[in-house]
Amino acid sequence: MEYRYTAHSIGWLANKILSEKKTTPLVRLLFDNTLYLDSIDDMIIVTKKHYLSPITVDLYPDNEEKPFSRILKIREKAIIDKNLIKIGNLTINIDKAGIYKSRRIAPPSLDSLREACKILDKSLKMTLILYSSTNAKFPIFKTLEFKKFINEVVYPFMRGDAEVLYNTEKYRMLLGVGEGFTPSGDDFILGFIGVINFFHKLLSIRKVRLNEKILFESTNWASAMYIRYMQQEIYDEKIEDFFSAISSCQPHDALDSLFSIARRGHISGLDISLGLTIGLASIAGFLIDEEIASNIMMYIENSY
């Protein structure tokens, strides 16, 4: 039986990879509503969920709702034939799909950072409250690895030591740690590195890029790919909304965006939100006032 879908959007990077046909993507991971294609150095996500990003093919939901995991097999090829993507007995029409393009976001300024500081307390409290409403057995902020990362990376950075950010071994302690398809430690790192790299020009530092050998050895492939893309400032619509609101001095919009991110998955979005918040606090400590960051860190420590 052939299953037909229509894509309503395709990310600019996914479209580029598929159009160039330099490699034949293979099915790497299968879930009921989402599949992951491995294109050697890239990852393409095909999903029936509404998830706009540069690497996503977003589908209209089907009537039968047949799970991908029951109609496809791992390592099946994704063949591009004109305006169709064919994967086993699955056909996706991308002819009328809109191209999702990343927005050009102005680099953040010191003024936008000061505005963002106004929501640090609220964003942290919101995130911790949402954690308490989940059935997570052991949230990432209660782990020994998290406490060690705060002591060995966050505190030194906010006190002026930017070089500590580039030691991949310091991140290894969190990689692969915790619950979820993308482990909690990875999601926290994704948010933390994402906001550091977004502010890298204002900080007058180079972007953080983890050693890829260590990264891919320390966690699963999909999670490592998400971190790799974040390091390259390739991120989804919701994270883009957050950075755009920060840059344009709209702290309340930033808080709304953070709330949207926090609701993603089981606890994945919460872990990303925590990374964004702590990263932002540490930047404020580095550039404005160490006391701002210290207050946030104390609140976290009281939650251990």
C-alpha positions as protocol buffer text, in pm:
chain_id: "A"
residue {
  index: 1
  type: MET
  ca { x: 0 y: 0 z: 0 }
}
residue {
  index: 2
  type: GLU
  ca { x: 127 y: 346 z: -88 }
}
residue {
  index: 3
  type: TYR
  ca { x: 95 y: 630 z: 161 }
}
residue {
  index: 4
  type: ARG
  ca { x: 76 y: 982 z: 21 }
}
residue {
  index: 5
  type: TYR
  ca { x: 145 y: 1304 z: 208 }
}
residue {
  index: 6
  type: THR
  ca { x: 169 y: 1670 z: 114 }
}
residue {
  index: 7
  type: ALA
  ca { x: 425 y: 1901 z: 270 }
}
residue {
  index: 8
  type: HIS
  ca { x: 304 y: 2247 z: 366 }
}
residue {
  index: 9
  type: SER
  ca { x: 654 y: 2376 z: 439 }
}
residue {
  index: 10
  type: ILE
  ca { x: 1015 y: 2275 z: 399 }
}
residue {
  index: 11
  type: GLY
  ca { x: 1314 y: 2436 z: 570 }
}
residue {
  index: 12
  type: TRP
  ca { x: 1564 y: 2617 z: 350 }
}
residue {
  index: 13
  type: LEU
  ca { x: 1848 y: 2386 z: 449 }
}
residue {
  index: 14
  type: ALA
  ca { x: 1643 y: 2068 z: 404 }
}
residue {
  index: 15
  type: ASN
  ca { x: 1537 y: 2197 z: 62 }
}
residue {
  index: 16
  type: LYS
  ca { x: 1899 y: 2271 z: -31 }
}
residue {
  index: 17
  type: ILE
  ca { x: 2018 y: 1924 z: 74 }
}
residue {
  index: 18
  type: LEU
  ca { x: 1737 y: 1747 z: -113 }
}
residue {
  index: 19
  type: SER
  ca { x: 1766 y: 1965 z: -424 }
}
residue {
  index: 20
  type: GLU
  ca { x: 2142 y: 1927 z: -463 }
}
residue {
  index: 21
  type: LYS
  ca { x: 2118 y: 1545 z: -446 }
}
residue {
  index: 22
  type: LYS
  ca { x: 2482 y: 1514 z: -339 }
}
residue {
  index: 23
  type: THR
  ca { x: 2390 y: 1225 z: -111 }
}
residue {
  index: 24
  type: THR
  ca { x: 2102 y: 981 z: -74 }
}
residue {
  index: 25
  type: PRO
  ca { x: 1948 y: 1040 z: 269 }
}
residue {
  index: 26
  type: LEU
  ca { x: 1868 y: 727 z: 470 }
}
residue {
  index: 27
  type: VAL
  ca { x: 1606 y: 673 z: 738 }
}
residue {
  index: 28
  type: ARG
  ca { x: 1798 y: 677 z: 1065 }
}
residue {
  index: 29
  type: LEU
  ca { x: 1522 y: 705 z: 1328 }
}
residue {
  index: 30
  type: LEU
  ca { x: 1150 y: 626 z: 1317 }
}
residue {
  index: 31
  type: PHE
  ca { x: 868 y: 737 z: 1543 }
}
residue {
  index: 32
  type: ASP
  ca { x: 491 y: 744 z: 1499 }
}
residue {
  index: 33
  type: ASN
  ca { x: 471 y: 1099 z: 1367 }
}
residue {
  index: 34
  type: THR
  ca { x: 833 y: 1185 z: 1289 }
}
residue {
  index: 35
  type: LEU
  ca { x: 1124 y: 1033 z: 1100 }
}
residue {
  index: 36
  type: TYR
  ca { x: 1487 y: 1141 z: 1083 }
}
residue {
  index: 37
  type: LEU
  ca { x: 1692 y: 1122 z: 765 }
}
residue {
  index: 38
  type: ASP
  ca { x: 2070 y: 1093 z: 780 }
}
residue {
  index: 39
  type: SER
  ca { x: 2240 y: 1278 z: 495 }
}
residue {
  index: 40
  type: ILE
  ca { x: 2601 y: 1217 z: 606 }
}
residue {
  index: 41
  type: ASP
  ca { x: 2682 y: 1562 z: 750 }
}
residue {
  index: 42
  type: ASP
  ca { x: 2323 y: 1674 z: 783 }
}
residue {
  index: 43
  type: MET
  ca { x: 1993 y: 1572 z: 939 }
}
residue {
  index: 44
  type: ILE
  ca { x: 1648 y: 1619 z: 788 }
}
residue {
  index: 45
  type: ILE
  ca { x: 1335 y: 1586 z: 1001 }
}
residue {
  index: 46
  type: VAL
  ca { x: 1007 y: 1481 z: 838 }
}
residue {
  index: 47
  type: THR
  ca { x: 715 y: 1533 z: 1073 }
}
residue {
  index: 48
  type: LYS
  ca { x: 338 y: 1547 z: 1100 }
}
residue {
  index: 49
  type: LYS
  ca { x: 378 y: 1778 z: 1397 }
}
residue {
  index: 50
  type: HIS
  ca { x: 387 y: 2156 z: 1347 }
}
residue {
  index: 51
  type: TYR
  ca { x: 758 y: 2223 z: 1381 }
}
residue {
  index: 52
  type: LEU
  ca { x: 912 y: 2489 z: 1158 }
}
residue {
  index: 53
  type: SER
  ca { x: 1289 y: 2489 z: 1124 }
}
residue {
  index: 54
  type: PRO
  ca { x: 1556 y: 2505 z: 852 }
}
residue {
  index: 55
  type: ILE
  ca { x: 1596 y: 2126 z: 861 }
}
residue {
  index: 56
  type: THR
  ca { x: 1230 y: 2021 z: 873 }
}
residue {
  index: 57
  type: VAL
  ca { x: 980 y: 1894 z: 617 }
}
residue {
  index: 58
  type: ASP
  ca { x: 642 y: 1975 z: 773 }
}
residue {
  index: 59
  type: LEU
  ca { x: 352 y: 1759 z: 656 }
}
residue {
  index: 60
  type: TYR
  ca { x: -22 y: 1809 z: 655 }
}
residue {
  index: 61
  type: PRO
  ca { x: -166 y: 1546 z: 891 }
}
residue {
  index: 62
  type: ASP
  ca { x: -324 y: 1245 z: 720 }
}
residue {
  index: 63
  type: ASN
  ca { x: -668 y: 1099 z: 785 }
}
residue {
  index: 64
  type: GLU
  ca { x: -547 y: 747 z: 856 }
}
residue {
  index: 65
  type: GLU
  ca { x: -272 y: 858 z: 1093 }
}
residue {
  index: 66
  type: LYS
  ca { x: -71 y: 548 z: 1010 }
}
residue {
  index: 67
  type: PRO
  ca { x: 247 y: 561 z: 1224 }
}
residue {
  index: 68
  type: PHE
  ca { x: 571 y: 602 z: 1028 }
}
residue {
  index: 69
  type: SER
  ca { x: 720 y: 333 z: 1250 }
}
residue {
  index: 70
  type: ARG
  ca { x: 476 y: 80 z: 1100 }
}
residue {
  index: 71
  type: ILE
  ca { x: 515 y: 166 z: 730 }
}
residue {
  index: 72
  type: LEU
  ca { x: 888 y: 234 z: 696 }
}
residue {
  index: 73
  type: LYS
  ca { x: 1216 y: 66 z: 783 }
}
residue {
  index: 74
  type: ILE
  ca { x: 1546 y: 192 z: 915 }
}
residue {
  index: 75
  type: ARG
  ca { x: 1799 y: 267 z: 636 }
}
residue {
  index: 76
  type: GLU
  ca { x: 1538 y: 298 z: 363 }
}
residue {
  index: 77
  type: LYS
  ca { x: 1649 y: 549 z: 100 }
}
residue {
  index: 78
  type: ALA
  ca { x: 1487 y: 886 z: 42 }
}
residue {
  index: 79
  type: ILE
  ca { x: 1472 y: 928 z: -335 }
}
residue {
  index: 80
  type: ILE
  ca { x: 1406 y: 1272 z: -484 }
}
residue {
  index: 81
  type: ASP
  ca { x: 1202 y: 1256 z: -805 }
}
residue {
  index: 82
  type: LYS
  ca { x: 1107 y: 1601 z: -936 }
}
residue {
  index: 83
  type: ASN
  ca { x: 873 y: 1740 z: -669 }
}
residue {
  index: 84
  type: LEU
  ca { x: 836 y: 1415 z: -479 }
}
residue {
  index: 85
  type: ILE
  ca { x: 1025 y: 1256 z: -193 }
}
residue {
  index: 86
  type: LYS
  ca { x: 989 y: 878 z: -204 }
}
residue {
  index: 87
  type: ILE
  ca { x: 1080 y: 668 z: 98 }
}
residue {
  index: 88
  type: GLY
  ca { x: 976 y: 306 z: 65 }
}
residue {
  index: 89
  type: ASN
  ca { x: 597 y: 308 z: 18 }
}
residue {
  index: 90
  type: LEU
  ca { x: 573 y: 668 z: 143 }
}
residue {
  index: 91
  type: THR
  ca { x: 545 y: 955 z: -108 }
}
residue {
  index: 92
  type: ILE
  ca { x: 564 y: 1321 z: -8 }
}
residue {
  index: 93
  type: ASN
  ca { x: 460 y: 1593 z: -250 }
}
residue {
  index: 94
  type: ILE
  ca { x: 670 y: 1906 z: -193 }
}
residue {
  index: 95
  type: ASP
  ca { x: 555 y: 2092 z: -505 }
}
residue {
  index: 96
  type: LYS
  ca { x: 351 y: 2357 z: -323 }
}
residue {
  index: 97
  type: ALA
  ca { x: 543 y: 2358 z: 4 }
}
residue {
  index: 98
  type: GLY
  ca { x: 643 y: 2698 z: 127 }
}
residue {
  index: 99
  type: ILE
  ca { x: 1013 y: 2748 z: 203 }
}
residue {
  index: 100
  type: TYR
  ca { x: 1080 y: 2826 z: 568 }
}
residue {
  index: 101
  type: LYS
  ca { x: 1360 y: 3083 z: 577 }
}
residue {
  index: 102
  type: SER
  ca { x: 1545 y: 3198 z: 884 }
}
residue {
  index: 103
  type: ARG
  ca { x: 1494 y: 3563 z: 969 }
}
residue {
  index: 104
  type: ARG
  ca { x: 1776 y: 3814 z: 981 }
}
residue {
  index: 105
  type: ILE
  ca { x: 1801 y: 3908 z: 1347 }
}
residue {
  index: 106
  type: ALA
  ca { x: 1996 y: 4217 z: 1445 }
}
residue {
  index: 107
  type: PRO
  ca { x: 2286 y: 4146 z: 1682 }
}
residue {
  index: 108
  type: PRO
  ca { x: 2189 y: 4213 z: 2045 }
}
residue {
  index: 109
  type: SER
  ca { x: 2313 y: 4530 z: 2212 }
}
residue {
  index: 110
  type: LEU
  ca { x: 2398 y: 4614 z: 2570 }
}
residue {
  index: 111
  type: ASP
  ca { x: 2060 y: 4786 z: 2596 }
}
residue {
  index: 112
  type: SER
  ca { x: 1879 y: 4473 z: 2479 }
}
residue {
  index: 113
  type: LEU
  ca { x: 2074 y: 4269 z: 2733 }
}
residue {
  index: 114
  type: ARG
  ca { x: 1969 y: 4509 z: 3010 }
}
residue {
  index: 115
  type: GLU
  ca { x: 1606 y: 4473 z: 2899 }
}
residue {
  index: 116
  type: ALA
  ca { x: 1642 y: 4093 z: 2896 }
}
residue {
  index: 117
  type: CYS
  ca { x: 1768 y: 4101 z: 3253 }
}
residue {
  index: 118
  type: LYS
  ca { x: 1421 y: 4219 z: 3357 }
}
residue {
  index: 119
  type: ILE
  ca { x: 1276 y: 3874 z: 3283 }
}
residue {
  index: 120
  type: LEU
  ca { x: 1554 y: 3655 z: 3424 }
}
residue {
  index: 121
  type: ASP
  ca { x: 1386 y: 3605 z: 3758 }
}
residue {
  index: 122
  type: LYS
  ca { x: 1045 y: 3534 z: 3604 }
}
residue {
  index: 123
  type: SER
  ca { x: 1183 y: 3301 z: 3339 }
}
residue {
  index: 124
  type: LEU
  ca { x: 1372 y: 3093 z: 3593 }
}
residue {
  index: 125
  type: LYS
  ca { x: 1076 y: 3070 z: 3832 }
}
residue {
  index: 126
  type: MET
  ca { x: 842 y: 2979 z: 3543 }
}
residue {
  index: 127
  type: THR
  ca { x: 1078 y: 2704 z: 3428 }
}
residue {
  index: 128
  type: LEU
  ca { x: 1116 y: 2555 z: 3776 }
}
residue {
  index: 129
  type: ILE
  ca { x: 739 y: 2563 z: 3835 }
}
residue {
  index: 130
  type: LEU
  ca { x: 681 y: 2382 z: 3506 }
}
residue {
  index: 131
  type: TYR
  ca { x: 943 y: 2121 z: 3603 }
}
residue {
  index: 132
  type: SER
  ca { x: 745 y: 2055 z: 3922 }
}
residue {
  index: 133
  type: SER
  ca { x: 433 y: 1982 z: 3716 }
}
residue {
  index: 134
  type: THR
  ca { x: 604 y: 1704 z: 3519 }
}
residue {
  index: 135
  type: ASN
  ca { x: 674 y: 1349 z: 3632 }
}
residue {
  index: 136
  type: ALA
  ca { x: 1046 y: 1383 z: 3565 }
}
residue {
  index: 137
  type: LYS
  ca { x: 1220 y: 1154 z: 3810 }
}
residue {
  index: 138
  type: PHE
  ca { x: 1538 y: 1357 z: 3843 }
}
residue {
  index: 139
  type: PRO
  ca { x: 1547 y: 1699 z: 3667 }
}
residue {
  index: 140
  type: ILE
  ca { x: 1882 y: 1798 z: 3522 }
}
residue {
  index: 141
  type: PHE
  ca { x: 1930 y: 2084 z: 3772 }
}
residue {
  index: 142
  type: LYS
  ca { x: 1929 y: 1832 z: 4058 }
}
residue {
  index: 143
  type: THR
  ca { x: 2214 y: 1622 z: 3915 }
}
residue {
  index: 144
  type: LEU
  ca { x: 2573 y: 1630 z: 4037 }
}
residue {
  index: 145
  type: GLU
  ca { x: 2687 y: 1685 z: 3678 }
}
residue {
  index: 146
  type: PHE
  ca { x: 2481 y: 2003 z: 3654 }
}
residue {
  index: 147
  type: LYS
  ca { x: 2619 y: 2139 z: 3981 }
}
residue {
  index: 148
  type: LYS
  ca { x: 2972 y: 2067 z: 3861 }
}
residue {
  index: 149
  type: PHE
  ca { x: 2907 y: 2246 z: 3531 }
}
residue {
  index: 150
  type: ILE
  ca { x: 2775 y: 2551 z: 3715 }
}
residue {
  index: 151
  type: ASN
  ca { x: 3084 y: 2559 z: 3939 }
}
residue {
  index: 152
  type: GLU
  ca { x: 3341 y: 2488 z: 3666 }
}
residue {
  index: 153
  type: VAL
  ca { x: 3195 y: 2676 z: 3368 }
}
residue {
  index: 154
  type: VAL
  ca { x: 2915 y: 2919 z: 3455 }
}
residue {
  index: 155
  type: TYR
  ca { x: 3070 y: 3083 z: 3761 }
}
residue {
  index: 156
  type: PRO
  ca { x: 3418 y: 3127 z: 3606 }
}
residue {
  index: 157
  type: PHE
  ca { x: 3265 y: 3271 z: 3287 }
}
residue {
  index: 158
  type: MET
  ca { x: 3038 y: 3522 z: 3459 }
}
residue {
  index: 159
  type: ARG
  ca { x: 3340 y: 3637 z: 3662 }
}
residue {
  index: 160
  type: GLY
  ca { x: 3539 y: 3714 z: 3347 }
}
residue {
  index: 161
  type: ASP
  ca { x: 3698 y: 3387 z: 3230 }
}
residue {
  index: 162
  type: ALA
  ca { x: 3564 y: 3341 z: 2877 }
}
residue {
  index: 163
  type: GLU
  ca { x: 3822 y: 3075 z: 2784 }
}
residue {
  index: 164
  type: VAL
  ca { x: 3647 y: 2820 z: 3003 }
}
residue {
  index: 165
  type: LEU
  ca { x: 3365 y: 2814 z: 2745 }
}
residue {
  index: 166
  type: TYR
  ca { x: 3588 y: 2643 z: 2488 }
}
residue {
  index: 167
  type: ASN
  ca { x: 3690 y: 2339 z: 2689 }
}
residue {
  index: 168
  type: THR
  ca { x: 3476 y: 2056 z: 2546 }
}
residue {
  index: 169
  type: GLU
  ca { x: 3575 y: 1832 z: 2835 }
}
residue {
  index: 170
  type: LYS
  ca { x: 3375 y: 2060 z: 3064 }
}
residue {
  index: 171
  type: TYR
  ca { x: 3061 y: 1991 z: 2858 }
}
residue {
  index: 172
  type: ARG
  ca { x: 3126 y: 1617 z: 2842 }
}
residue {
  index: 173
  type: MET
  ca { x: 3009 y: 1587 z: 3203 }
}
residue {
  index: 174
  type: LEU
  ca { x: 2655 y: 1681 z: 3090 }
}
residue {
  index: 175
  type: LEU
  ca { x: 2642 y: 1523 z: 2744 }
}
residue {
  index: 176
  type: GLY
  ca { x: 2414 y: 1220 z: 2739 }
}
residue {
  index: 177
  type: VAL
  ca { x: 2299 y: 1279 z: 3097 }
}
residue {
  index: 178
  type: GLY
  ca { x: 1933 y: 1260 z: 3191 }
}
residue {
  index: 179
  type: GLU
  ca { x: 1598 y: 1156 z: 3054 }
}
residue {
  index: 180
  type: GLY
  ca { x: 1445 y: 1187 z: 2708 }
}
residue {
  index: 181
  type: PHE
  ca { x: 1507 y: 1114 z: 2340 }
}
residue {
  index: 182
  type: THR
  ca { x: 1746 y: 1408 z: 2350 }
}
residue {
  index: 183
  type: PRO
  ca { x: 1901 y: 1377 z: 2699 }
}
residue {
  index: 184
  type: SER
  ca { x: 1835 y: 1660 z: 2942 }
}
residue {
  index: 185
  type: GLY
  ca { x: 2202 y: 1753 z: 2969 }
}
residue {
  index: 186
  type: ASP
  ca { x: 2223 y: 1791 z: 2591 }
}
residue {
  index: 187
  type: ASP
  ca { x: 1915 y: 2013 z: 2579 }
}
residue {
  index: 188
  type: PHE
  ca { x: 2055 y: 2234 z: 2855 }
}
residue {
  index: 189
  type: ILE
  ca { x: 2387 y: 2264 z: 2667 }
}
residue {
  index: 190
  type: LEU
  ca { x: 2198 y: 2345 z: 2345 }
}
residue {
  index: 191
  type: GLY
  ca { x: 2023 y: 2639 z: 2512 }
}
residue {
  index: 192
  type: PHE
  ca { x: 2335 y: 2756 z: 2695 }
}
residue {
  index: 193
  type: ILE
  ca { x: 2563 y: 2751 z: 2388 }
}
residue {
  index: 194
  type: GLY
  ca { x: 2287 y: 2896 z: 2171 }
}
residue {
  index: 195
  type: VAL
  ca { x: 2253 y: 3213 z: 2376 }
}
residue {
  index: 196
  type: ILE
  ca { x: 2632 y: 3249 z: 2424 }
}
residue {
  index: 197
  type: ASN
  ca { x: 2685 y: 3232 z: 2047 }
}
residue {
  index: 198
  type: PHE
  ca { x: 2397 y: 3474 z: 1986 }
}
residue {
  index: 199
  type: PHE
  ca { x: 2579 y: 3729 z: 2207 }
}
residue {
  index: 200
  type: HIS
  ca { x: 2933 y: 3642 z: 2095 }
}
residue {
  index: 201
  type: LYS
  ca { x: 2997 y: 3973 z: 1916 }
}
residue {
  index: 202
  type: LEU
  ca { x: 2882 y: 4181 z: 2211 }
}
residue {
  index: 203
  type: LEU
  ca { x: 3095 y: 3960 z: 2437 }
}
residue {
  index: 204
  type: SER
  ca { x: 3391 y: 4006 z: 2196 }
}
residue {
  index: 205
  type: ILE
  ca { x: 3454 y: 3632 z: 2194 }
}
residue {
  index: 206
  type: ARG
  ca { x: 3453 y: 3362 z: 1926 }
}
residue {
  index: 207
  type: LYS
  ca { x: 3160 y: 3123 z: 1896 }
}
residue {
  index: 208
  type: VAL
  ca { x: 3156 y: 2806 z: 2105 }
}
residue {
  index: 209
  type: ARG
  ca { x: 3209 y: 2493 z: 1896 }
}
residue {
  index: 210
  type: LEU
  ca { x: 3240 y: 2164 z: 2082 }
}
residue {
  index: 211
  type: ASN
  ca { x: 3492 y: 1906 z: 1964 }
}
residue {
  index: 212
  type: GLU
  ca { x: 3283 y: 1694 z: 1726 }
}
residue {
  index: 213
  type: LYS
  ca { x: 3453 y: 1366 z: 1809 }
}
residue {
  index: 214
  type: ILE
  ca { x: 3375 y: 1410 z: 2179 }
}
residue {
  index: 215
  type: LEU
  ca { x: 3024 y: 1539 z: 2103 }
}
residue {
  index: 216
  type: PHE
  ca { x: 2920 y: 1242 z: 1888 }
}
residue {
  index: 217
  type: GLU
  ca { x: 3088 y: 989 z: 2118 }
}
residue {
  index: 218
  type: SER
  ca { x: 2911 y: 1128 z: 2425 }
}
residue {
  index: 219
  type: THR
  ca { x: 2547 y: 1124 z: 2318 }
}
residue {
  index: 220
  type: ASN
  ca { x: 2309 y: 995 z: 2051 }
}
residue {
  index: 221
  type: TRP
  ca { x: 2331 y: 1104 z: 1687 }
}
residue {
  index: 222
  type: ALA
  ca { x: 2013 y: 1317 z: 1671 }
}
residue {
  index: 223
  type: SER
  ca { x: 2093 y: 1504 z: 1992 }
}
residue {
  index: 224
  type: ALA
  ca { x: 2449 y: 1572 z: 1876 }
}
residue {
  index: 225
  type: MET
  ca { x: 2315 y: 1702 z: 1543 }
}
residue {
  index: 226
  type: TYR
  ca { x: 2077 y: 1941 z: 1720 }
}
residue {
  index: 227
  type: ILE
  ca { x: 2372 y: 2082 z: 1919 }
}
residue {
  index: 228
  type: ARG
  ca { x: 2583 y: 2107 z: 1604 }
}
residue {
  index: 229
  type: TYR
  ca { x: 2313 y: 2311 z: 1429 }
}
residue {
  index: 230
  type: MET
  ca { x: 2263 y: 2538 z: 1730 }
}
residue {
  index: 231
  type: GLN
  ca { x: 2637 y: 2609 z: 1731 }
}
residue {
  index: 232
  type: GLN
  ca { x: 2598 y: 2721 z: 1369 }
}
residue {
  index: 233
  type: GLU
  ca { x: 2302 y: 2944 z: 1467 }
}
residue {
  index: 234
  type: ILE
  ca { x: 2059 y: 2722 z: 1277 }
}
residue {
  index: 235
  type: TYR
  ca { x: 1757 y: 2694 z: 1501 }
}
residue {
  index: 236
  type: ASP
  ca { x: 1382 y: 2646 z: 1491 }
}
residue {
  index: 237
  type: GLU
  ca { x: 1107 y: 2908 z: 1478 }
}
residue {
  index: 238
  type: LYS
  ca { x: 1045 y: 2926 z: 1855 }
}
residue {
  index: 239
  type: ILE
  ca { x: 1410 y: 2977 z: 1947 }
}
residue {
  index: 240
  type: GLU
  ca { x: 1436 y: 3231 z: 1668 }
}
residue {
  index: 241
  type: ASP
  ca { x: 1134 y: 3413 z: 1818 }
}
residue {
  index: 242
  type: PHE
  ca { x: 1314 y: 3425 z: 2154 }
}
residue {
  index: 243
  type: PHE
  ca { x: 1635 y: 3569 z: 2012 }
}
residue {
  index: 244
  type: SER
  ca { x: 1443 y: 3817 z: 1796 }
}
residue {
  index: 245
  type: ALA
  ca { x: 1250 y: 3944 z: 2100 }
}
residue {
  index: 246
  type: ILE
  ca { x: 1573 y: 3979 z: 2300 }
}
residue {
  index: 247
  type: SER
  ca { x: 1744 y: 4169 z: 2018 }
}
residue {
  index: 248
  type: SER
  ca { x: 1450 y: 4408 z: 1969 }
}
residue {
  index: 249
  type: CYS
  ca { x: 1423 y: 4490 z: 2342 }
}
residue {
  index: 250
  type: GLN
  ca { x: 1089 y: 4315 z: 2389 }
}
residue {
  index: 251
  type: PRO
  ca { x: 1140 y: 4126 z: 2718 }
}
residue {
  index: 252
  type: HIS
  ca { x: 775 y: 4024 z: 2759 }
}
residue {
  index: 253
  type: ASP
  ca { x: 768 y: 3876 z: 2408 }
}
residue {
  index: 254
  type: ALA
  ca { x: 1089 y: 3694 z: 2496 }
}
residue {
  index: 255
  type: LEU
  ca { x: 922 y: 3549 z: 2805 }
}
residue {
  index: 256
  type: ASP
  ca { x: 624 y: 3434 z: 2594 }
}
residue {
  index: 257
  type: SER
  ca { x: 863 y: 3269 z: 2349 }
}
residue {
  index: 258
  type: LEU
  ca { x: 1047 y: 3099 z: 2633 }
}
residue {
  index: 259
  type: PHE
  ca { x: 717 y: 2962 z: 2759 }
}
residue {
  index: 260
  type: SER
  ca { x: 646 y: 2819 z: 2412 }
}
residue {
  index: 261
  type: ILE
  ca { x: 989 y: 2655 z: 2407 }
}
residue {
  index: 262
  type: ALA
  ca { x: 937 y: 2514 z: 2757 }
}
residue {
  index: 263
  type: ARG
  ca { x: 622 y: 2332 z: 2647 }
}
residue {
  index: 264
  type: ARG
  ca { x: 812 y: 2128 z: 2385 }
}
residue {
  index: 265
  type: GLY
  ca { x: 821 y: 1752 z: 2434 }
}
residue {
  index: 266
  type: HIS
  ca { x: 819 y: 1595 z: 2779 }
}
residue {
  index: 267
  type: ILE
  ca { x: 1095 y: 1797 z: 2947 }
}
residue {
  index: 268
  type: SER
  ca { x: 1316 y: 1876 z: 2647 }
}
residue {
  index: 269
  type: GLY
  ca { x: 1181 y: 2230 z: 2615 }
}
residue {
  index: 270
  type: LEU
  ca { x: 1224 y: 2292 z: 2987 }
}
residue {
  index: 271
  type: ASP
  ca { x: 1588 y: 2187 z: 2970 }
}
residue {
  index: 272
  type: ILE
  ca { x: 1648 y: 2417 z: 2671 }
}
residue {
  index: 273
  type: SER
  ca { x: 1473 y: 2704 z: 2852 }
}
residue {
  index: 274
  type: LEU
  ca { x: 1691 y: 2648 z: 3158 }
}
residue {
  index: 275
  type: GLY
  ca { x: 2003 y: 2660 z: 2938 }
}
residue {
  index: 276
  type: LEU
  ca { x: 1888 y: 2981 z: 2771 }
}
residue {
  index: 277
  type: THR
  ca { x: 1809 y: 3145 z: 3107 }
}
residue {
  index: 278
  type: ILE
  ca { x: 2133 y: 3048 z: 3279 }
}
residue {
  index: 279
  type: GLY
  ca { x: 2334 y: 3140 z: 2970 }
}
residue {
  index: 280
  type: LEU
  ca { x: 2166 y: 3481 z: 2961 }
}
residue {
  index: 281
  type: ALA
  ca { x: 2229 y: 3534 z: 3333 }
}
residue {
  index: 282
  type: SER
  ca { x: 2597 y: 3445 z: 3296 }
}
residue {
  index: 283
  type: ILE
  ca { x: 2631 y: 3691 z: 3005 }
}
residue {
  index: 284
  type: ALA
  ca { x: 2473 y: 3961 z: 3223 }
}
residue {
  index: 285
  type: GLY
  ca { x: 2725 y: 3878 z: 3494 }
}
residue {
  index: 286
  type: PHE
  ca { x: 3013 y: 3898 z: 3246 }
}
residue {
  index: 287
  type: LEU
  ca { x: 2907 y: 4229 z: 3085 }
}
residue {
  index: 288
  type: ILE
  ca { x: 2694 y: 4419 z: 3335 }
}
residue {
  index: 289
  type: ASP
  ca { x: 2693 y: 4312 z: 3698 }
}
residue {
  index: 290
  type: GLU
  ca { x: 2803 y: 3986 z: 3856 }
}
residue {
  index: 291
  type: GLU
  ca { x: 2534 y: 4027 z: 4122 }
}
residue {
  index: 292
  type: ILE
  ca { x: 2259 y: 3979 z: 3858 }
}
residue {
  index: 293
  type: ALA
  ca { x: 2393 y: 3636 z: 3772 }
}
residue {
  index: 294
  type: SER
  ca { x: 2475 y: 3549 z: 4134 }
}
residue {
  index: 295
  type: ASN
  ca { x: 2112 y: 3603 z: 4238 }
}
residue {
  index: 296
  type: ILE
  ca { x: 1992 y: 3366 z: 3964 }
}
residue {
  index: 297
  type: MET
  ca { x: 2253 y: 3107 z: 4058 }
}
residue {
  index: 298
  type: MET
  ca { x: 2156 y: 3127 z: 4425 }
}
residue {
  index: 299
  type: TYR
  ca { x: 1793 y: 3064 z: 4332 }
}
residue {
  index: 300
  type: ILE
  ca { x: 1901 y: 2758 z: 4134 }
}
residue {
  index: 301
  type: GLU
  ca { x: 2119 y: 2632 z: 4419 }
}
residue {
  index: 302
  type: ASN
  ca { x: 1828 y: 2660 z: 4660 }
}
residue {
  index: 303
  type: SER
  ca { x: 1634 y: 2430 z: 4428 }
}
residue {
  index: 304
  type: TYR
  ca { x: 1899 y: 2154 z: 4432 }
}
